[in-house]
Coordinates of C-alpha atoms and ligand atoms in Angstrom, one line a residue:
X26 CA -0.8 19.3 10.4
X27 CA 0.1 21.2 13.5
X28 CA 3.3 23.5 13.1
X29 CA 5.6 25.2 15.5
X30 CA 8.7 27.4 14.1
X31 CA 11.1 26.1 16.1
X32 CA 11.1 22.7 14.7
X33 CA 11.0 23.6 11.1
X34 CA 13.9 22.4 9.6
X35 CA 14.6 21.2 5.8
X36 CA 15.7 17.7 3.6
X37 CA 19.6 19.1 4.7
X38 CA 18.9 19.2 8.5
X39 CA 16.7 16.6 9.3
X40 CA 18.0 13.8 12.0
X41 CA 18.8 11.2 9.6
X42 CA 17.9 8.5 8.8
X43 CA 14.2 9.8 8.3
X44 CA 11.2 9.2 6.0
X45 CA 9.3 12.8 5.0
X46 CA 6.4 12.4 3.2
X47 CA 6.0 15.0 0.7
X48 CA 2.5 17.1 1.7
X49 CA 2.6 18.3 -2.3
X50 CA 2.6 15.3 -3.7
X51 CA 0.4 13.5 -2.1
X52 CA -2.0 15.8 -2.3
X53 CA -1.7 15.8 -5.8
X54 CA -2.1 12.2 -6.0
X55 CA -5.6 12.3 -3.9
X56 CA -6.9 15.0 -6.7
X57 CA -6.7 12.7 -9.2
X58 CA -8.4 9.7 -7.5
X59 CA -10.4 12.0 -6.5
X60 CA -11.5 13.7 -9.8
X61 CA -11.7 10.2 -10.8
X62 CA -14.1 9.1 -8.4
X63 CA -15.9 12.1 -9.0
X64 CA -16.2 11.7 -12.8
X65 CA -17.1 8.2 -13.2
X66 CA -19.2 7.8 -9.5
X67 CA -16.4 4.8 -8.3
X68 CA -15.2 5.0 -5.1
X69 CA -12.0 5.1 -3.9
X70 CA -10.3 3.6 -1.0
X71 CA -7.1 3.6 0.7
X72 CA -5.8 0.1 1.4
X73 CA -3.9 1.1 4.7
X74 CA -1.4 -1.3 5.1
X75 CA 0.7 0.5 2.7
X76 CA 0.6 3.7 3.7
X77 CA -0.5 4.0 7.2
X78 CA 0.6 7.2 8.3
X79 CA -2.2 8.6 10.0
X80 CA -1.5 11.8 10.4
X81 CA -2.1 12.3 6.7
X82 CA -5.5 10.7 6.7
X83 CA -7.2 14.2 7.7
X84 CA -5.9 14.9 4.3
X85 CA -6.7 11.7 2.7
X86 CA -10.4 11.7 4.5
X87 CA -11.4 15.3 2.0
X88 CA -10.3 13.4 -1.2
X89 CA -11.2 9.5 -0.6
X90 CA -14.6 7.4 0.7
X91 CA -12.5 5.6 3.9
X92 CA -9.8 3.3 3.6
X93 CA -9.1 -1.2 3.3
X94 CA -7.8 -2.6 6.4
X95 CA -5.9 -6.6 6.4
X96 CA -7.8 -6.5 9.7
X97 CA -8.0 -5.3 13.2
X98 CA -5.4 -2.8 14.0
X99 CA -6.2 -1.7 10.2
X100 CA -9.8 -1.2 11.0
X101 CA -9.4 0.6 14.0
X102 CA -7.2 3.0 13.0
X103 CA -9.5 3.2 9.5
X104 CA -12.1 3.7 11.6
X105 CA -10.4 6.3 14.7
X106 CA -8.1 8.0 12.8
X107 CA -10.2 8.2 8.7
X108 CA -13.7 7.9 10.1
X109 CA -14.9 7.0 6.4
X110 CA -16.3 3.7 5.1
X111 CA -14.0 0.6 6.5
X112 CA -13.7 -2.6 4.5
X113 CA -11.7 -4.9 5.7
X114 CA -10.5 -8.4 3.6
X115 CA -8.4 -10.7 5.3
X116 CA -7.5 -14.3 4.3
X117 CA -8.8 -16.0 7.7
X118 CA -10.6 -13.8 10.5
X119 CA -10.5 -15.1 14.1
X120 CA -13.1 -15.4 16.3
X121 CA -11.5 -13.7 19.2
X122 CA -10.9 -10.8 17.0
X123 CA -14.2 -11.1 15.2
X124 CA -16.6 -9.1 17.9
X125 CA -14.0 -6.1 17.7
X126 CA -14.2 -6.5 13.8
X127 CA -17.3 -5.5 14.2
X128 CA -16.9 -1.9 15.7
X129 CA -15.3 -0.6 13.2
X130 CA -16.1 -2.2 10.1
X131 CA -18.7 -1.6 7.5
X132 CA -17.5 -4.2 4.8
X133 CA -16.6 -7.8 5.3
X134 CA -14.8 -9.4 2.5
X135 CA -14.4 -13.3 2.9
X136 CA -11.8 -15.6 1.2
X137 CA -13.0 -18.8 1.8
X138 CA -17.1 -20.2 2.0
X139 CA -16.1 -21.6 4.8
X140 CA -15.4 -18.2 6.6
X141 CA -18.8 -17.1 5.3
X142 CA -20.7 -20.0 6.9
X143 CA -18.6 -19.3 9.9
X144 CA -18.9 -15.4 10.2
X145 CA -21.6 -14.4 7.6
X146 CA -24.4 -13.9 8.5
X147 CA -23.8 -12.8 12.0
X148 CA -22.2 -9.8 9.5
X149 CA -25.3 -9.3 8.6
X150 CA -26.9 -9.2 11.5
X151 CA -24.7 -6.3 12.4
X152 CA -25.7 -4.3 9.5
X153 CA -22.5 -4.6 7.3
X154 CA -22.2 -5.5 3.9
X155 CA -20.5 -9.0 2.5
X156 CA -18.7 -10.0 0.1
X157 CA -16.7 -12.6 -1.1
X158 CA -12.9 -13.1 -2.4
X159 CA -12.3 -14.1 -5.6
X160 CA -9.7 -15.9 -8.1
X161 CA -10.2 -14.5 -10.9
X162 CA -7.7 -17.5 -12.3
X163 CA -6.1 -15.0 -14.6
X164 CA -2.1 -14.0 -14.4
X165 CA -1.1 -10.3 -15.9
X166 CA 2.3 -10.5 -13.8
X167 CA 5.1 -12.2 -14.1
X168 CA 6.2 -12.2 -10.9
X169 CA 4.5 -15.2 -8.6
X170 CA 5.9 -13.9 -5.5
X171 CA 2.6 -11.1 -6.1
X172 CA 0.9 -12.8 -8.4
X173 CA -2.6 -14.0 -6.4
X174 CA -3.7 -16.0 -9.6
X175 CA -0.4 -18.3 -9.1
X176 CA -0.1 -22.0 -8.7
X177 CA -1.7 -23.1 -5.6
X178 CA -2.6 -19.4 -4.5
X179 CA -4.6 -19.1 -1.1
X180 CA -6.2 -16.2 -1.9
X181 CA -10.0 -15.7 -3.0
X182 CA -12.2 -19.0 -4.4
X183 CA -12.0 -20.2 -7.7
X184 CA -15.7 -20.8 -9.4
X185 CA -14.9 -24.5 -9.6
X186 CA -14.9 -24.8 -5.8
X187 CA -17.5 -22.0 -5.5
X188 CA -19.9 -24.0 -7.7
X189 CA -18.7 -27.2 -5.7
X190 CA -19.5 -26.2 -2.5
X191 CA -21.4 -22.3 -2.4
X192 CA -25.5 -23.7 -0.9
X193 CA -28.1 -21.8 -1.9
X194 CA -27.7 -19.8 1.4
X195 CA -23.9 -18.9 1.2
X196 CA -25.1 -17.4 -2.1
X197 CA -27.7 -14.7 -0.9
X198 CA -25.3 -13.5 2.1
X199 CA -23.3 -12.2 -0.8
X200 CA -23.6 -8.3 -1.1
X201 CA -20.2 -8.0 -3.0
X202 CA -17.8 -9.4 -5.4
X203 CA -14.0 -8.6 -3.9
X204 CA -11.1 -9.8 -6.4
X205 CA -6.9 -8.3 -6.0
X206 CA -4.8 -9.5 -8.7
X207 CA -2.5 -6.2 -9.5
X208 CA 0.5 -5.2 -8.8
X209 CA 1.9 -2.0 -9.9
X210 CA 0.0 -2.8 -13.6
X211 CA -1.5 -0.5 -15.9
X212 CA -5.4 -0.6 -16.7
X213 CA -5.3 -2.8 -19.6
X214 CA -4.4 -5.6 -17.2
X215 CA -7.8 -4.6 -15.4
X216 CA -8.8 -5.0 -18.4
X217 CA -8.2 -8.2 -18.7
X218 CA -8.6 -9.8 -15.6
X219 CA -12.8 -8.2 -15.5
X220 CA -12.8 -10.2 -18.6
X221 CA -11.9 -13.4 -16.9
X222 CA -14.1 -12.4 -14.4
X223 CA -17.2 -11.7 -16.4
X224 CA -16.4 -14.8 -17.9
X225 CA -16.7 -17.0 -15.3
X226 CA -18.8 -15.0 -12.2
X227 CA -21.6 -13.5 -14.4
X228 CA -24.4 -15.0 -12.6
X229 CA -22.7 -13.1 -9.9
X230 CA -21.6 -9.7 -10.7
X231 CA -26.2 -10.1 -11.1
X232 CA -26.7 -10.8 -8.3
X233 CA -25.0 -8.2 -5.9
X234 CA -24.7 -4.9 -5.5
X235 CA -20.8 -4.3 -5.2
X236 CA -17.9 -4.7 -7.0
X237 CA -14.1 -3.9 -5.8
X238 CA -11.2 -4.4 -7.7
X239 CA -8.4 -4.7 -5.3
X240 CA -5.0 -2.5 -6.0
X241 CA -2.7 -2.6 -8.1
X242 CA -3.2 0.1 -10.2
X243 CA -0.8 2.0 -10.9
X244 CA -3.2 5.2 -11.4
X245 CA -0.8 8.3 -10.1
X246 CA 2.0 6.7 -12.0
X247 CA 3.1 9.0 -15.7
X248 CA 1.3 7.2 -18.5
X249 CA -1.9 5.2 -17.0
X250 CA -4.4 4.7 -19.0
X251 CA -7.2 6.3 -17.6
X252 CA -9.6 6.5 -20.0
X253 CA -9.4 2.7 -20.0
X254 CA -9.6 2.9 -16.3
X255 CA -12.8 4.6 -16.5
X256 CA -14.2 2.2 -19.2
X257 CA -13.9 -0.4 -17.1
X258 CA -16.1 1.0 -14.3
X259 CA -18.9 2.1 -16.7
X260 CA -18.7 -1.5 -18.0
X261 CA -19.6 -2.3 -14.6
X262 CA -21.6 -0.4 -13.1
X263 CA -23.8 -0.3 -16.9
X264 CA -23.7 -3.7 -17.7
X265 CA -24.8 -4.9 -13.9
X266 CA -25.9 -1.8 -11.9
X267 CA -23.1 -2.5 -9.4
X268 CA -21.6 -0.1 -7.4
X269 CA -17.5 0.3 -8.1
X270 CA -14.9 0.3 -5.7
X271 CA -11.2 0.7 -6.2
X272 CA -8.7 0.1 -3.0
X273 CA -5.6 1.4 -4.9
X274 CA -2.4 1.5 -1.8
X275 CA 0.6 2.2 -3.8
X276 CA -1.1 5.1 -6.4
X277 CA -2.5 7.4 -3.2
X278 CA 1.2 7.4 -1.9
X279 CA 3.5 7.0 -4.8
X280 CA 6.3 9.4 -5.1
X281 CA 4.9 10.7 -2.1
X282 CA 8.1 10.7 0.0
X283 CA 11.6 10.0 0.6
X284 CA 13.8 8.0 3.2
X285 CA 16.8 10.5 4.0
X286 CA 19.8 9.3 5.3
X287 CA 23.9 10.3 5.5
X288 CA 27.0 8.6 4.7
X289 CA 28.7 7.0 7.9
X290 CA 31.6 5.4 6.7
X291 CA 33.4 4.5 3.1
X292 CA 35.2 0.9 2.4
X293 CA 36.6 -0.6 -0.3
X294 CA 36.7 -4.1 -1.9
X295 CA 37.1 -4.3 -5.8
X296 CA 34.7 -1.6 -5.5
X297 CA 33.5 1.8 -3.6
X298 CA 31.1 0.9 -0.8
X299 CA 29.4 3.4 1.4
X300 CA 28.1 2.5 4.4
X301 CA 24.4 4.4 5.1
X302 CA 23.2 5.3 8.3
X303 CA 19.6 3.5 6.6
X304 CA 19.5 0.1 6.1
X305 CA 17.7 -1.8 3.5
X306 CA 16.9 -5.1 5.4
X307 CA 15.3 -2.9 8.1
X308 CA 13.9 0.1 6.7
X309 CA 13.1 -0.2 2.7
X310 CA 12.6 -4.1 3.0
X311 CA 11.2 -4.2 -1.0
X312 CA 14.3 -3.5 -1.9
X313 CA 15.2 -6.6 -1.0
X314 CA 12.3 -8.3 -1.1
X315 CA 11.0 -7.6 -4.4
X316 CA 14.0 -7.5 -5.4
X317 CA 14.6 -3.9 -6.7
X318 CA 16.8 -0.6 -6.9
X319 CA 15.8 2.4 -5.0
X320 CA 16.0 6.0 -6.9
X321 CA 17.7 8.2 -5.6
X322 CA 18.0 11.8 -5.5
X323 CA 21.6 13.6 -7.7
X324 CA 22.7 10.2 -9.4
X325 CA 23.4 7.7 -12.1
X326 CA 23.1 4.6 -12.6
X327 CA 26.3 2.8 -11.9
X328 CA 29.0 3.9 -14.4
X329 CA 26.9 6.9 -16.2
X330 CA 28.2 9.5 -13.9
X331 CA 32.3 9.7 -12.8
X332 CA 32.2 8.2 -9.6
X333 CA 30.3 4.6 -9.1
X334 CA 29.7 3.4 -5.2
X335 CA 27.3 0.6 -4.1
X336 CA 25.5 1.8 -1.4
X337 CA 24.2 -0.7 2.0
X338 CA 23.2 -0.4 5.4
X339 CA 25.0 -0.9 8.9
X340 CA 23.8 -4.4 9.9
X341 CA 25.2 -7.3 10.0
X342 CA 23.5 -9.1 6.7
X343 CA 25.9 -9.3 4.1
X344 CA 23.1 -8.5 1.3
X345 CA 21.9 -5.6 2.7
X346 CA 23.0 -3.7 -0.2
X347 CA 20.7 -1.3 -1.5
X348 CA 21.9 -0.6 -4.8
X349 CA 24.7 0.2 -7.2
X350 CA 25.2 4.3 -8.3
X351 CA 26.6 7.1 -9.5
X352 CA 27.4 10.6 -8.1
X353 CA 29.4 13.6 -10.0
X354 CA 31.8 14.6 -6.7
X355 CA 33.1 11.4 -4.5
X356 CA 30.6 10.4 -1.6
X357 CA 32.6 10.9 1.3
X358 CA 31.5 10.4 5.4
X359 CA 28.3 13.1 6.4
X360 CA 26.9 13.8 2.8
X361 CA 23.6 12.9 2.9
X362 CA 21.1 10.7 0.3
X363 CA 17.8 11.3 -1.1
X364 CA 16.1 8.0 -1.8
X365 CA 13.0 8.8 -3.7
X366 CA 9.2 6.7 -3.5
X367 CA 9.9 5.5 -0.1
X368 CA 6.1 6.6 1.3
X369 CA 4.7 3.6 0.3
X370 CA 5.7 0.0 1.7
X371 CA 8.1 1.1 4.2
X372 CA 7.4 2.7 7.7
X373 CA 4.2 -0.1 7.6
X374 CA 6.9 -2.9 6.8
X375 CA 10.2 -1.1 9.5
X376 CA 11.9 -3.4 11.2
X377 CA 14.4 -2.8 14.6
X378 CA 16.8 -6.0 13.3
X379 CA 19.9 -5.6 14.5
X380 CA 18.8 -3.4 17.1
X381 CA 18.1 -0.5 14.3
X382 CA 17.0 2.5 15.3
X383 CA 13.4 3.2 13.3
X384 CA 14.2 6.4 11.0
X385 CA 12.0 9.6 12.3
X386 CA 8.8 10.2 10.6
X387 CA 8.8 13.9 9.0
X388 CA 6.2 15.9 7.1
X389 CA 7.7 18.3 4.4
X390 CA 5.2 21.3 3.1
X391 CA 5.6 22.8 -0.1
X392 CA 8.0 25.3 0.7
X393 CA 9.9 22.2 1.3
X394 CA 10.2 22.9 5.4
X395 CA 9.6 20.0 7.2
X396 CA 8.5 19.2 11.0
X397 CA 9.3 16.0 12.5
X398 CA 6.2 13.9 13.6
X399 CA 8.1 11.4 15.4
X400 CA 11.6 10.6 16.7
X401 CA 11.9 7.0 17.5
X402 CA 14.9 5.2 20.4
X403 CA 15.7 2.6 22.7
X404 CA 12.1 1.8 24.0
X405 CA 10.5 1.1 20.7
X406 CA 12.8 -1.6 20.4
X407 CA 12.9 -2.6 24.1
X408 CA 9.1 -2.4 23.3
X409 CA 8.5 -5.6 21.0
X410 CA 10.9 -8.0 22.9
X411 CA 9.3 -8.2 26.4
Ligands
PLP28 C1 -2.0 -5.0 -1.0 C2 -3.7 -5.2 -1.9 C3 -3.9 -3.4 -1.8 C4 -3.2 -2.8 -1.9 O1 -1.9 -3.2 -3.4 P1 -1.2 -1.8 -3.9 O2 -0.2 -2.7 -4.8 O3 -0.3 -1.0 -3.0 O4 -2.5 -0.5 -4.5 C5 -5.5 -3.5 -2.1 N1 -6.4 -4.4 -2.0 C6 -6.0 -5.9 -1.9 C7 -6.5 -7.2 -0.4 C8 -4.7 -6.2 -1.2 O5 -3.6 -7.6 -0.9

């Protein structure tokens, strides 16, 4: 990382709002994933959709086998900035992007037999590896919005559709199988899913060369059952001779970043409410989408400490509220707050609703010193609108 002494600052002096990548934590996650890969022979890819902060791709390159992209732009980013394998899964590839996509991708995963027929032989002719995303039809979670096995899911081919429609020619195109059904889950959910996959897809497992277990594996979270994951991997390697890929997003940068924000004002309406310069709607959309209350440094849940306070954003949206927390001291204007676990699904999802400024991006080294990597301004707002 480029460092200039005159730009070195700490969490206390960064401009706000600002995302901060904790380089030490990020590298710890990457090292754990690398060790898993070394030990098992499984190949691990960064799911870019969770974390595309490319200044850290050189670090990721040291530990991972490549990246998994959602489409053309992420594939290009992987090819340009990470420079190892580039796998792509898209629910539907576009004809007008296909030729360029082939410049960057080496593994292409199709979501339907029709797409396989349109693009599969062209991919093979270009020397690419081709796979089909299957729907294991085995839900391991309660949240339908994150469940690709939920009723009427458009993600992955079901066994009945495959059996009805797949020709010998379709089957012959397949080098790999892909599934992605987990979200923030343990190895037990993977083990169950593999059972379902084996039950329905045995024949294909025996004829392809690789399988991709998708993402959603909470590998770098404390308490994750690594031995069970290793068993799952070796089972597929030994029974079917498959190369195993995993494409975690969250696990790569879990707990490896912050959102630093400042209290602008405090209002009162039954409770004390702080207005921050960071917005849930714009800068941490998963807080409203999932929804969840993100961890906040040096604060407790409501009522746990002496002074409770709702924290809200500076937009017009009534629901732009991050959550209720409590503090040892009463919050006041100018106080800095640090939201934890803000590297993933944040920078890649933020927006400029209400003309909000996008948070700056900084990196923090082992000593706690920060380097500002990027600041945004009016032109970033303007550029997207005309
Ligand atoms: C979202 C996604 C991932 C990454 O999921 P995480 O929960 O961030 O690990 C991997 N593969 C596919 C196909 C996805 O849609």
